[in-house]
XYZ file of C-alpha atoms in Angstrom:
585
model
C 0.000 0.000 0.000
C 0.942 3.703 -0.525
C 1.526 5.761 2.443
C -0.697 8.477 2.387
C 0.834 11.934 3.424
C -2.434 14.401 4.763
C -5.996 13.929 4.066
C -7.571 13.610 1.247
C -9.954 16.020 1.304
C -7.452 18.808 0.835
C -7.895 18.287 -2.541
C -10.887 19.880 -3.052
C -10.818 22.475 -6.114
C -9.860 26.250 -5.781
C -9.685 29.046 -7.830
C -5.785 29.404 -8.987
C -6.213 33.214 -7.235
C -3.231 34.006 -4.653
C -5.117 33.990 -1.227
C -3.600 34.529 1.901
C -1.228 32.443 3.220
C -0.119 30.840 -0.381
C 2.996 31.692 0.211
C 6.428 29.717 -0.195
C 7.174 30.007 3.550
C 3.452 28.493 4.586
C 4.084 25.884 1.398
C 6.587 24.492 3.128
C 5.076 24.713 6.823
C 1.808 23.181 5.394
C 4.018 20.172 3.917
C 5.816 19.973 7.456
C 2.503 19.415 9.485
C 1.050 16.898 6.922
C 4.039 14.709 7.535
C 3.592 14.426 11.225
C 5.693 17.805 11.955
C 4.255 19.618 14.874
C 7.454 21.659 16.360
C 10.088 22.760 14.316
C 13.832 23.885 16.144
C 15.798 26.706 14.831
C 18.257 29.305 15.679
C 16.865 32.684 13.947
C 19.010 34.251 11.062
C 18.682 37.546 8.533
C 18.429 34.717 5.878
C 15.821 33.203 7.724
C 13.437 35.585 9.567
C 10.720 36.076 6.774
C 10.650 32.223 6.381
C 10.046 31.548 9.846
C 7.337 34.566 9.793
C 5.316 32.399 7.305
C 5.812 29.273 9.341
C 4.969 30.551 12.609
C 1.317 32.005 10.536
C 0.998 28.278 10.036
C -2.004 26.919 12.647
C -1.005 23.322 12.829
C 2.466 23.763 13.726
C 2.378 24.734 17.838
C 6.067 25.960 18.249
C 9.007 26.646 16.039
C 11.442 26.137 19.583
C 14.499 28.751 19.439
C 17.263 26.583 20.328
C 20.649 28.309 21.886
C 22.328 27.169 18.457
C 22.519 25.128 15.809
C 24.385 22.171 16.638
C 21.686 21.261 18.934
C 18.677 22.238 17.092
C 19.904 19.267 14.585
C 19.836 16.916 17.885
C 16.655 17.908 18.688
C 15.069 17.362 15.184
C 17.205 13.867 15.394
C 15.553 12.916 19.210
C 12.060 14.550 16.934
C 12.343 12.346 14.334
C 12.781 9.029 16.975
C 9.611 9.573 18.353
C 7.395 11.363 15.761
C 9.286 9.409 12.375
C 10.445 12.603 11.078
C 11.638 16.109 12.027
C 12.744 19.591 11.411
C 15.206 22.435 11.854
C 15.590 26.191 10.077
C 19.273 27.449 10.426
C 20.644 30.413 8.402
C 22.755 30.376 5.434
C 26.691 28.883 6.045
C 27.079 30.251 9.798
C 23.707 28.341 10.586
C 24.146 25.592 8.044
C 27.733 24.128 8.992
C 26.823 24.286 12.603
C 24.129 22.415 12.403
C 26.081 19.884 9.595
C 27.366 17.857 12.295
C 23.970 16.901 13.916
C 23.107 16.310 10.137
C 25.828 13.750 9.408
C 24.729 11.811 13.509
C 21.031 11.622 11.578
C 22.314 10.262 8.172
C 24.302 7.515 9.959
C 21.055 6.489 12.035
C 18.646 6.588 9.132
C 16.443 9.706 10.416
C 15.020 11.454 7.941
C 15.229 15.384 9.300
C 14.395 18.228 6.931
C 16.899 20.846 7.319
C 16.326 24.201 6.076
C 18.534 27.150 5.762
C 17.977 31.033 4.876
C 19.818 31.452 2.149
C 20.777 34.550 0.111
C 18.843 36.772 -1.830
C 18.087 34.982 -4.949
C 19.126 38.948 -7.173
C 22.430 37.744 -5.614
C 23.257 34.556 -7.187
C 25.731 34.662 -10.141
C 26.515 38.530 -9.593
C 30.124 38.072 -8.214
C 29.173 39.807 -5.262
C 30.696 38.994 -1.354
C 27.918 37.590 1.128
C 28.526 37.720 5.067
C 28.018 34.628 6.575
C 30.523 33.666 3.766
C 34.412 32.816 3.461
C 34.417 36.027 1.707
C 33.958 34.103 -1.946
C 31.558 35.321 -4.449
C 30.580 31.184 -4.740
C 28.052 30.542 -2.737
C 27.605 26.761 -3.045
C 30.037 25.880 -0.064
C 27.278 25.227 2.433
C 25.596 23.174 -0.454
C 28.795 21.096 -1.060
C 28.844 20.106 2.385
C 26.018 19.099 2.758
C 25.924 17.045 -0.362
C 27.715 13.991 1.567
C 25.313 14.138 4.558
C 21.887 14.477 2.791
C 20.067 12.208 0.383
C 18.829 15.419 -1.386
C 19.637 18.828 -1.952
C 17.561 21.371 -3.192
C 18.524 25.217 -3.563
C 15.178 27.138 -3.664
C 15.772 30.539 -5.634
C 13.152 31.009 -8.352
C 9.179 30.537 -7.631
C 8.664 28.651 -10.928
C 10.112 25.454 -9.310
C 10.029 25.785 -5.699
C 7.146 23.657 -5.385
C 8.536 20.745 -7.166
C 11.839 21.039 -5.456
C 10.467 21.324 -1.606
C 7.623 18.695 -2.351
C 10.937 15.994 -3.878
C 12.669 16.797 -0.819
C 10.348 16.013 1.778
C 9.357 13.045 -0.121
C 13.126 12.052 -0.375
C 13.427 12.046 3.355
C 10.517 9.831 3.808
C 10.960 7.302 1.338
C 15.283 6.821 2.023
C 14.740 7.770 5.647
C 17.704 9.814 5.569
C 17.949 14.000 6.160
C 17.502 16.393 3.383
C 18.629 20.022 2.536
C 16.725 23.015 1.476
C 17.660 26.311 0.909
C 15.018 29.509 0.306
C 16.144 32.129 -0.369
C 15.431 34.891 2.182
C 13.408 37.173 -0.622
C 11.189 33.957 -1.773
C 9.444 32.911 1.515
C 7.025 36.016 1.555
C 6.079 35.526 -2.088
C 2.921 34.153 -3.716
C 2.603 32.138 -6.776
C 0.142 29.912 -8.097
C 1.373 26.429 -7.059
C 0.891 27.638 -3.852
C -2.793 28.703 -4.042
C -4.246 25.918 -2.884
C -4.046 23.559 -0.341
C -0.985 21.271 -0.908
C -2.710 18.060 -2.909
C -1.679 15.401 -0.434
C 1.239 13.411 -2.307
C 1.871 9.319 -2.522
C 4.759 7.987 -1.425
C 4.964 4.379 -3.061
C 7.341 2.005 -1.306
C 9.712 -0.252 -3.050
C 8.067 -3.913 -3.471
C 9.792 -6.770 -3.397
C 10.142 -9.126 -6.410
C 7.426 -11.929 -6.092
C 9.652 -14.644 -7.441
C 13.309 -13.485 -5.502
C 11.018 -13.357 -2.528
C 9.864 -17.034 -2.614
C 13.513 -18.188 -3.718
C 15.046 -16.233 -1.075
C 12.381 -17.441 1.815
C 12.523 -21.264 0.421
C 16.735 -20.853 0.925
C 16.600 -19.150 4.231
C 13.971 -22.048 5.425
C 15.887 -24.550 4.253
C 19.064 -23.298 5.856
C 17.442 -23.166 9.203
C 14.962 -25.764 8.935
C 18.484 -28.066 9.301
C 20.211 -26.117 12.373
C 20.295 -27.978 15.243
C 19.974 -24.951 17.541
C 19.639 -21.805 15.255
C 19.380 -17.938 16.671
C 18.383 -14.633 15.672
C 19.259 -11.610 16.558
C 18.001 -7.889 15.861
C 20.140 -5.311 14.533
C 19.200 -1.322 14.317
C 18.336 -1.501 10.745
C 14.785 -3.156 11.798
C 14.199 0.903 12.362
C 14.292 1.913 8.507
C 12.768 -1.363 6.769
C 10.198 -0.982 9.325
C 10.282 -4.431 10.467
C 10.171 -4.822 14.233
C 6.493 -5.985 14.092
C 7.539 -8.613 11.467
C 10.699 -9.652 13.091
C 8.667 -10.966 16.222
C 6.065 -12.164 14.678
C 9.110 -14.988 13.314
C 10.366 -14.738 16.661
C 7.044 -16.423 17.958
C 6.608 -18.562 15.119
C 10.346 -20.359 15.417
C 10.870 -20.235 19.000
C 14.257 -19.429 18.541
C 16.308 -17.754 21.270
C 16.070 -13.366 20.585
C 19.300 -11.452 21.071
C 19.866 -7.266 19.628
C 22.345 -5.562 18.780
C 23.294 -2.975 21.089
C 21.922 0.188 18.629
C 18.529 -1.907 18.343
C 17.850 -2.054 22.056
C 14.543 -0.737 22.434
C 13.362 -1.876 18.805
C 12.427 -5.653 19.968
C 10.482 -5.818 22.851
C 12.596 -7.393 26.134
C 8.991 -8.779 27.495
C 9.330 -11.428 25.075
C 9.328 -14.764 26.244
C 12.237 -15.836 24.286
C 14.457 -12.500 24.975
C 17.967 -13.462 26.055
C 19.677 -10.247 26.080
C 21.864 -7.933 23.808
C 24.585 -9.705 21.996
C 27.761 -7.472 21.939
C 30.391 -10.160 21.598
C 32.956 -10.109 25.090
C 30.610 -7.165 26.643
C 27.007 -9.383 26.037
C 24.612 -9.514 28.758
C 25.628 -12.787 30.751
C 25.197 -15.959 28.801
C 23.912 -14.482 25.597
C 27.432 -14.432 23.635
C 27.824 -17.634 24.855
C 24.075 -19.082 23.070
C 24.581 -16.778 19.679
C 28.176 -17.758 19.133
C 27.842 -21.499 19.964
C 24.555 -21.656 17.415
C 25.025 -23.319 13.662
C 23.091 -21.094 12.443
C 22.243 -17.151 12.938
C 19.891 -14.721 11.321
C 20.749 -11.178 11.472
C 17.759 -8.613 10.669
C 19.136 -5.440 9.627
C 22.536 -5.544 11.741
C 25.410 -3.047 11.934
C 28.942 -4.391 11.872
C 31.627 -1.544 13.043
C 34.317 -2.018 15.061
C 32.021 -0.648 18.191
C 29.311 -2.960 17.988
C 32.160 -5.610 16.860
C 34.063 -4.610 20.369
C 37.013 -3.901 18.110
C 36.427 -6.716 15.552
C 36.420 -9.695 17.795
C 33.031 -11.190 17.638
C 33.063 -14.796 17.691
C 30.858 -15.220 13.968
C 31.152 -17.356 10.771
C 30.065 -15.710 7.791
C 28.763 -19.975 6.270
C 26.375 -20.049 9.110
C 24.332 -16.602 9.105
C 21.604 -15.245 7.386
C 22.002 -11.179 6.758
C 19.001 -8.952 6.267
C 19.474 -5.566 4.954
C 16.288 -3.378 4.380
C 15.927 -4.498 0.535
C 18.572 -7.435 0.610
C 19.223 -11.104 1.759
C 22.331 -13.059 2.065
C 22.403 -16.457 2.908
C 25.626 -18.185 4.235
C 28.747 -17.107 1.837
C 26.120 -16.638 -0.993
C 23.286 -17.091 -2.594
C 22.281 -13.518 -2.445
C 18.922 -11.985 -3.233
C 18.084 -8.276 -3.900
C 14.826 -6.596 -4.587
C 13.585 -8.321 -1.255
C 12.146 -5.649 1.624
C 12.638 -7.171 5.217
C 9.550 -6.975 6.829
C 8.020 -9.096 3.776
C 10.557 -11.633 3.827
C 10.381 -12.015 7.781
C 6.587 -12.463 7.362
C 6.671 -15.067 4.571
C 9.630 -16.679 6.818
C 7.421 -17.182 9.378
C 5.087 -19.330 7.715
C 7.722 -21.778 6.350
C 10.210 -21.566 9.367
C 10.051 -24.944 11.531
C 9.631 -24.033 15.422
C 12.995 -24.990 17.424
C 13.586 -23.965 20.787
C 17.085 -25.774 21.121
C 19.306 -22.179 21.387
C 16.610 -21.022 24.301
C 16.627 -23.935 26.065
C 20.370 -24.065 26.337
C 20.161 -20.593 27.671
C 17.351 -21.515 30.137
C 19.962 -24.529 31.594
C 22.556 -22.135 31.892
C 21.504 -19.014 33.169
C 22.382 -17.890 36.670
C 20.276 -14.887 37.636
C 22.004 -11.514 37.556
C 23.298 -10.616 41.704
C 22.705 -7.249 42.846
C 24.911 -4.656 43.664
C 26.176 -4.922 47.480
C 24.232 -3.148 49.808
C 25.833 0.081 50.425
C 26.832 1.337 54.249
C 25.181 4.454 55.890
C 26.654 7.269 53.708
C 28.816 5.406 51.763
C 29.647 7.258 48.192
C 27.609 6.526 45.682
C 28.783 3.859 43.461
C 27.090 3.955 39.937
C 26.083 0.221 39.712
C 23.310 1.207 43.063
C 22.223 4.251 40.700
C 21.676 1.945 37.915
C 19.651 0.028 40.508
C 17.311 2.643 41.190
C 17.295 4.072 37.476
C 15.407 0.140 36.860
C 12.397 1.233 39.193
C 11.711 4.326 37.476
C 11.094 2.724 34.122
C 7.521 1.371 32.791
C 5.617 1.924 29.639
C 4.798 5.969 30.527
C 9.192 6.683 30.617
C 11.993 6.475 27.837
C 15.800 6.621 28.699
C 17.999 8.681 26.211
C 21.708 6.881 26.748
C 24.748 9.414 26.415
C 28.154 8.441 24.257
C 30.575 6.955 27.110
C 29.607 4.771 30.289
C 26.093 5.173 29.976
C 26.322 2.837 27.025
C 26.894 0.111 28.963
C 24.637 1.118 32.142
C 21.908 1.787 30.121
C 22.157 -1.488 27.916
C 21.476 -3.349 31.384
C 18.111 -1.806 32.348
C 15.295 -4.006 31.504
C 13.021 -2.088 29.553
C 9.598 -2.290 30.232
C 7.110 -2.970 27.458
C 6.379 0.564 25.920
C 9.443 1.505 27.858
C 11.113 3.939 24.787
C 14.941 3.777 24.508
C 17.625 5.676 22.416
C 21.402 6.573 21.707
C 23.342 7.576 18.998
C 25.875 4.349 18.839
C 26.666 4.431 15.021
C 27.702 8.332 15.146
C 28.578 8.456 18.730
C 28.994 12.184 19.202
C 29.508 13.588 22.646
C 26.655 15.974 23.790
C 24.290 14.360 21.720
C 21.609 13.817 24.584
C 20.714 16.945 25.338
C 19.323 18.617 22.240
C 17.959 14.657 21.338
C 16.452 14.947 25.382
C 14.870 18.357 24.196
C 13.494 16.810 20.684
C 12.083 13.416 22.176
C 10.403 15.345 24.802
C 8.702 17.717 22.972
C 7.317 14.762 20.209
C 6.302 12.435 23.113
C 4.316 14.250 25.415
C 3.298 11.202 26.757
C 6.436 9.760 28.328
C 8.822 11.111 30.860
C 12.491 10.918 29.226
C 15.064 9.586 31.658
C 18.342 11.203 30.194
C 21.788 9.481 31.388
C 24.168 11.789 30.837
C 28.070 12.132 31.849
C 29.731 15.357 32.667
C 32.086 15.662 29.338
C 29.130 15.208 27.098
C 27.034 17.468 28.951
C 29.557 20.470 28.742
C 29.216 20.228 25.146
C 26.117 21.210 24.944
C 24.561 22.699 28.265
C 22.917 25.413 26.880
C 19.514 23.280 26.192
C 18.467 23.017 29.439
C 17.391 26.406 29.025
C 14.842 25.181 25.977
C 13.411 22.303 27.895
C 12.513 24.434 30.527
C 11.070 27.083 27.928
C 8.834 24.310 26.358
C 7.754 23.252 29.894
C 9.269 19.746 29.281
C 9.753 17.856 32.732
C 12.143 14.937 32.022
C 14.925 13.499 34.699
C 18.395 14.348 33.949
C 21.171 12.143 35.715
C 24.571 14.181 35.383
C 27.084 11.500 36.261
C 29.945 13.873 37.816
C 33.325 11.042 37.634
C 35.423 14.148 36.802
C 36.501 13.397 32.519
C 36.078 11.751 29.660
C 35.944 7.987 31.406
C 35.441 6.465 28.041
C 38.310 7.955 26.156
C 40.175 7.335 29.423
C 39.461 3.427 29.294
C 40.365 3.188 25.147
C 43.397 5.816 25.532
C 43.994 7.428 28.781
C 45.972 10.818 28.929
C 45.582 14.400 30.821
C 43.514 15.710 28.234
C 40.935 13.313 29.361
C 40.529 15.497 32.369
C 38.246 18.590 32.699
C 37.449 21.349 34.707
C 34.818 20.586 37.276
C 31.344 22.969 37.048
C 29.128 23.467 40.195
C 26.661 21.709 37.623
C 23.278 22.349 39.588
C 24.696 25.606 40.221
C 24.745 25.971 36.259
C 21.067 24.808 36.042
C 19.890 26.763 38.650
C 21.467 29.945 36.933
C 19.687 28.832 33.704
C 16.626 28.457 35.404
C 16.817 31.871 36.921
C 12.880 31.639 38.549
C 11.293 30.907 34.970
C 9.617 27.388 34.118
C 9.340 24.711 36.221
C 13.188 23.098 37.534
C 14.361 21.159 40.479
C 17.679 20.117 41.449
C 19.934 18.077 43.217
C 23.169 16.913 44.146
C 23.389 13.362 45.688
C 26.760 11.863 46.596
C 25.054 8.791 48.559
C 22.680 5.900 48.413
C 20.614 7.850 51.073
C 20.794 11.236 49.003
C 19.587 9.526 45.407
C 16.479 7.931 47.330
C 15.521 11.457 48.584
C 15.875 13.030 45.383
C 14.119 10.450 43.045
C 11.045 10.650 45.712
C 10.623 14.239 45.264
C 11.444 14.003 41.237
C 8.379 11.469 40.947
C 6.649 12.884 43.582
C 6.217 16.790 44.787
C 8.529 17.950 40.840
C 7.056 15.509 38.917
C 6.160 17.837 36.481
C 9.393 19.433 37.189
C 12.903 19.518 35.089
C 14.441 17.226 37.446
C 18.571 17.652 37.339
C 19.869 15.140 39.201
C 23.707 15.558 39.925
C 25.036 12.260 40.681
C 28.657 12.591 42.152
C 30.924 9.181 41.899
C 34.602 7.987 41.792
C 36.649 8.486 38.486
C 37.286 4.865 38.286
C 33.883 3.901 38.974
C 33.075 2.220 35.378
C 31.225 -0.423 34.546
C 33.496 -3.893 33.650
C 32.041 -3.875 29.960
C 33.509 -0.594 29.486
C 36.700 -1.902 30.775
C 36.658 -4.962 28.362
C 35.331 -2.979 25.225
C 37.860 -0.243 25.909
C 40.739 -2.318 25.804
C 39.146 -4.191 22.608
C 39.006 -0.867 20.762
C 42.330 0.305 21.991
C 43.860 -2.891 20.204
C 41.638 -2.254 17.558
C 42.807 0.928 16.969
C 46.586 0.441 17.540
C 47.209 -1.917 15.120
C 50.345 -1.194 13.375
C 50.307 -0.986 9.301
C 50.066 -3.872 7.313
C 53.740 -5.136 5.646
C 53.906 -3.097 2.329
C-alpha cells in the first residue's frame, strides 16, 4: 500500500487566485505538518526571519522552539524524528548551516530522515560576483551546499518561484521514502512571495514504497527455510536496521513462530520488545549480557535482521561469527551463508513469509534456560557510603515502565543503560553508530517535545554534557519535565578506558549551580546533588513525587574509576583495535 501523506480532502478544487497564506514560507510549513511535523527547532538568522514569519502564521504547527544554536537544534530534530518518524530544523545560510552539519551527518548515519532548512541569500544575488557575510568572503556561494551534499540524500537550492514547489515537495518526499535527512535552501526574498502552485491547499502526495520481487522473494524465503529448517539450535538476533525497513512488528512475529532464542544488537535495544518470552539479552560479543554471547556464538546457524557491523558494535572486531552459518538482512537485501544472495527483497516481507515456512525450534533457548544464573545485585551500600554507579543503575530500573523512555549518552552510559530491563512501551535511544559527545541533550529536548506522553530519563556524563549545556534552558522554555542524571566522575571515562591521557581530564562545574542559573525563577526546575545511596532515594522521591512535572537535574557525584566492567573490556578491545600497526607493504 501507498503511504498516504495528509488527508484527502485537501484536494478539493480552488480558484488558482493568490489567497492569503499561499505563500512559499506556509508551502513548506503546510508540507511539514502533513508529515507528522508539529514543532520545528531553529536558531533565527537575517536569511531566515521572513521564512520563519510564514511558518509561525501556520495553525497546525504549535512551536518553532528557538534553540541556543545550531548544533543542537539538529539533535533535537534527530531525538524529533525518533519519536514522531520525522523532524525539522531552520538554520541560516553557512554560519547556521555548517553548525548544524554535524547533527546532520549523527542523523544520516542512524537513518532519520530530518528536513533541514537554511535562509539562504537573496536569490538577485546569485551569479553577480558579489561577497555575502556569513561567507568565506567568496563570491561562490555553493560551499554550504557542497557540504552538505555527503550528509543528505537530497539537496535542493530554492531561488526562483517557478520550481520551488517541485523542489520542496521531492525533498520532503526524499526524506521519507530513504529515511535519511535532506537540505533546502530559500532564499530569504522567496518565503514572503505568492505564486500559483501555492494557491491551494498542498494536494496530499503518494509515497509508493519499493516492493519486493514476487519470485526473488519465494527463492530467497525457500533458501533461508531450508538453511534453518536443518540447524540444530539456530538464533536470531536484531540489529538497528529493523528501524528503517520498518520491520520490528515482522521480526517478532518470526520470533514467535520459530521459537528461537532473541538477542539485539546494542543500537537496536529498544526496537524488539525485552517482554518477550524468548528474549535473552543484547549480543555485543565479550561485553554481552551474561550468557547471551555464549548461546549466539555457539549456534550453527544465525539470522541477522538489519545488523550493523563496526568495530564498536564488533568490540574492536572480535566477535566470535562465521560468515557460512548466518543469514544477513538488509532493508531491501538477503544473504544467505557465503552466498546465494537476493536483492529486490524488503525485510519486513521476507520475515513475514519466513514465518510461515520456518520450523519451530527452541534448542538455542533452552540451552540458555539450563545455563543461566540470575544476575546478583549490587552490594548493599553502608550508611553514607559514596555513591557507586552500579546502586544508581539500581534505582534508574524502578523508574522505568511503559509511561518513561531513557535517552543513553556516548561513554559509560552505554553500557549502564544497555542493562536496564526495559519495560514494554518503555522507549529507549542513543546515537551508537555516530557516537557524538553531547548528543543527549538537544535529542532529550526533541524526544520530549514529540512524546508528550512519556517522561524521558536522560543518562548523561559530565564531558558530554559540557558540550552542549545550553539546552536546558529550551526544555525548561517548552515546559518539558524529564529526569536528567549528570554523572559527575570528573573526565572523559570512556576515552580514558580506550586511551587514557591528561587531556581526558576537565574542569569541574558546580553543575546544579549551572542549572539553577539557567533556570533563573522561569519554568518549572528542580535540582539536586546526591553523593550517597541515602541522598539519590531522597531526590528520586521528590522528582516522581512533589517535581514531577518538574525539570528534574539530578547531579550524581561518583569515583573516576567507577566504570562499569564492559567498558573496561570494550575499551581495551578498541584500543587494540585501533593500535594496530600498518600492514607489511
Amino acid at each position: 500500500m501507498d503511504t498516504k501523506i495528509g488527508a484527502l480532502d485537501t484536494c478539493k478544487p480552488t480558484t488558482n487566485d493568490a489567497r492569503p497564506g499561499s505563500t512559499l514560507g506556509r508551502h513548506i510549513a503546510r508540507r511539514l505538518v502533513q508529515i507528522g511535523v508539529n514543532d520545528v527547532f531553529s536558531v533565527p538568522g537575517d536569511f531566515n526571519l521572513t521564512l520563519l514569519d510564514h511558518l509561525l502564521a501556520e495553525p497546525g504547527l504549535n512551536l518553532i522552539i528557538g534553540c541556543c544554536n545550531e548544533l543542537n537544534a539538529g539533535y533535537a530534530a534527530d531525538g524529533y524524528a525518533r519519536s514522531r518518524g520525522v523532524g525539522a530544523c531552520v538554520v541560516t545560510f553557512t554560519v547556521g548551516g555548517l553548525s548544524v552539519i554535524n547533527a546532520i551527518a549523527g542523523a544520516y548515519s542512524e537513518n532519520l530522515p530530518v528536513i533541514c532548512i537554511a535562509g539562504g541569500p537573496n536569490s538577485n544575488d546569485y551569479g553577480t560576483n558579489r561577497i555575502l557575510h556569513h561567507t568565506i568572503g567568496l563570491p561562490d556561494f555553493s560551499q554550504e551546499l557542497r557540504c552538505f551534499q555527503t550528509v543528505t540524500c537530497y539537496q535542493a537550492v530554492v531561488n526562483h518561484l517557478d520550481d520551488a514547489h517541485e523542489l520542496v515537495d521531492t525533498a520532503i518526499s526524499t526524506a521519507l521514502k530513504e529515511s535519511k535527512p535532506v537540505y533546502i535552501s530559500v532564499s530569504c526574498n522567496l518565503a514572503a512571495l505568492p505564486h500559483p502552485t501555492f494557491s491551494r491547499e498542498p494536494v496530499p502526495f503518494s509515497i509508493y514504497p519499493k516492493l519486493s520481487n514476487k519470485l526473488t522473494l519465494k527463492a530467497a524465503v525457500e533458501a533461508a527455510a531450508e538453511f534453518l529448517n536443518k540447524a540444530v539450535k539456530p538464533v536470531m538476533v536484531g540489529g538497528p536496521k529493523l528501524r528503517v525497513a520498518k520491520a520490528c512488528k515482522a521480526f517478532v512475529e518470526l520470533a514467535d513462530a520459530c521459537g528461537y532464542a532473541v538477542a539485539v544488537m546494542p543500537s537496536a535495544k529498544g526496537l524488539v520488545p525485552e517482554h518477550h518470552p524468548h528474549f535473552i539479552g543484547t549480543y555485543w560479543g565479550a561485553v554481552s549480557t551474561a550468557f547471551c554471547a555464549e548461546i549466539v556464538e555457539s549456534a550453527d546457524a544465525y539470522i541477522f535482521a538489519g545488523p550493523i557491523f563496526n568495530d564498536y558494535s564488533s568490540v574492536g572486531y572480535s566477535l566470535l561469527l562465521k560468515k557460512e552459518k548466518s543469514i544477513i538482512l538488509e532493508p531491501y537485501r538477503v544473504v544467505i551463508g557465503n552466498g546465494p544472495a537476493f536483492g529486490c527483497v524488503l525485510m519486513g516481507d521476507f520475515l513475514t513469509e519466513l514465518a510461515k515456512k520456518i520450523k519451530p525450534n527452541k534448542t538455542a533457548f533452552e540451552n540458555y534456560s539450563r545455563i543461566y544464573v540470575p544476575e546478583g545485585k549490587p552490594l548493599k551500600s553502608d550508611p553514607k557510603e559514596p555513591l557507586r554507579v552500579n546502586v544508581l543503575f539500581q534505582h534508574i530500573q524502578n523508574l522505568l515502565s511503559s509511561e518513561t523512555a531513557v535517552i543513553a549518552e556516548t561513554g559509560d552510559s552505554w553500557f549502564n543503560c544497555q542493562k536496564l530491563k526495559l519495560p514494554e512501551g518503555c522507549g529507549y535511544e542513543f546515537e551508537m553508530q555516530y557516537g557524538s559527545i553531547g548528543w543527549s541533550v538537544g535529542a532529550t529536548l526533541g524526544y520530549a517535545q514529540a512524546a508528550h506522553n512519556k517522561r524521558v530519563i536522560a543518562c548523561i556524563g559530565d564531558g558530554s554534557f559540557q558540550v552542549t549545556a545550553q539546552d536546558v534552558s529550551t526544555m525548561l522554555r517548552c515546559g518539558q519535565n524529564p529526569i536528567i542524571f549528570l554523572i559527575n566522575n570528573g573526565g572523559y571515562t570512556i576515552e580514558v578506558e580506550i586511551h587514557d591521557g591528561p587531556y581526558n581530564v576537565i574542569k569541574n562545574w558546580n553543575y546544579t549551580g549551572l542549572v539553577d542559573a539557567i533556570y533563573n525563577g522561569e519554568g518549572k526546575c528542580w535540582t539536586a546533588k546526591v553523593r550517597c545511596e541515602e541522598d539519590l532515594v531522597e531526590a528520586l522521591e521528590t522528582a516522581t513525587g512533589p517535581q514531577k512535572d518538574s525539570l528534574c537535574f539530578i547531579e550524581v557525584i561518583v569515583h573516576k574509576d567507577d566504570t562499569s566492567k564492559e567498558l573496561l573490556e570494550w575499551g581495551s578491545r578498541v584500543s587494540a583495535a585501533n593500535s594496530r600497526p600498518p600492514n607489511p607493504q
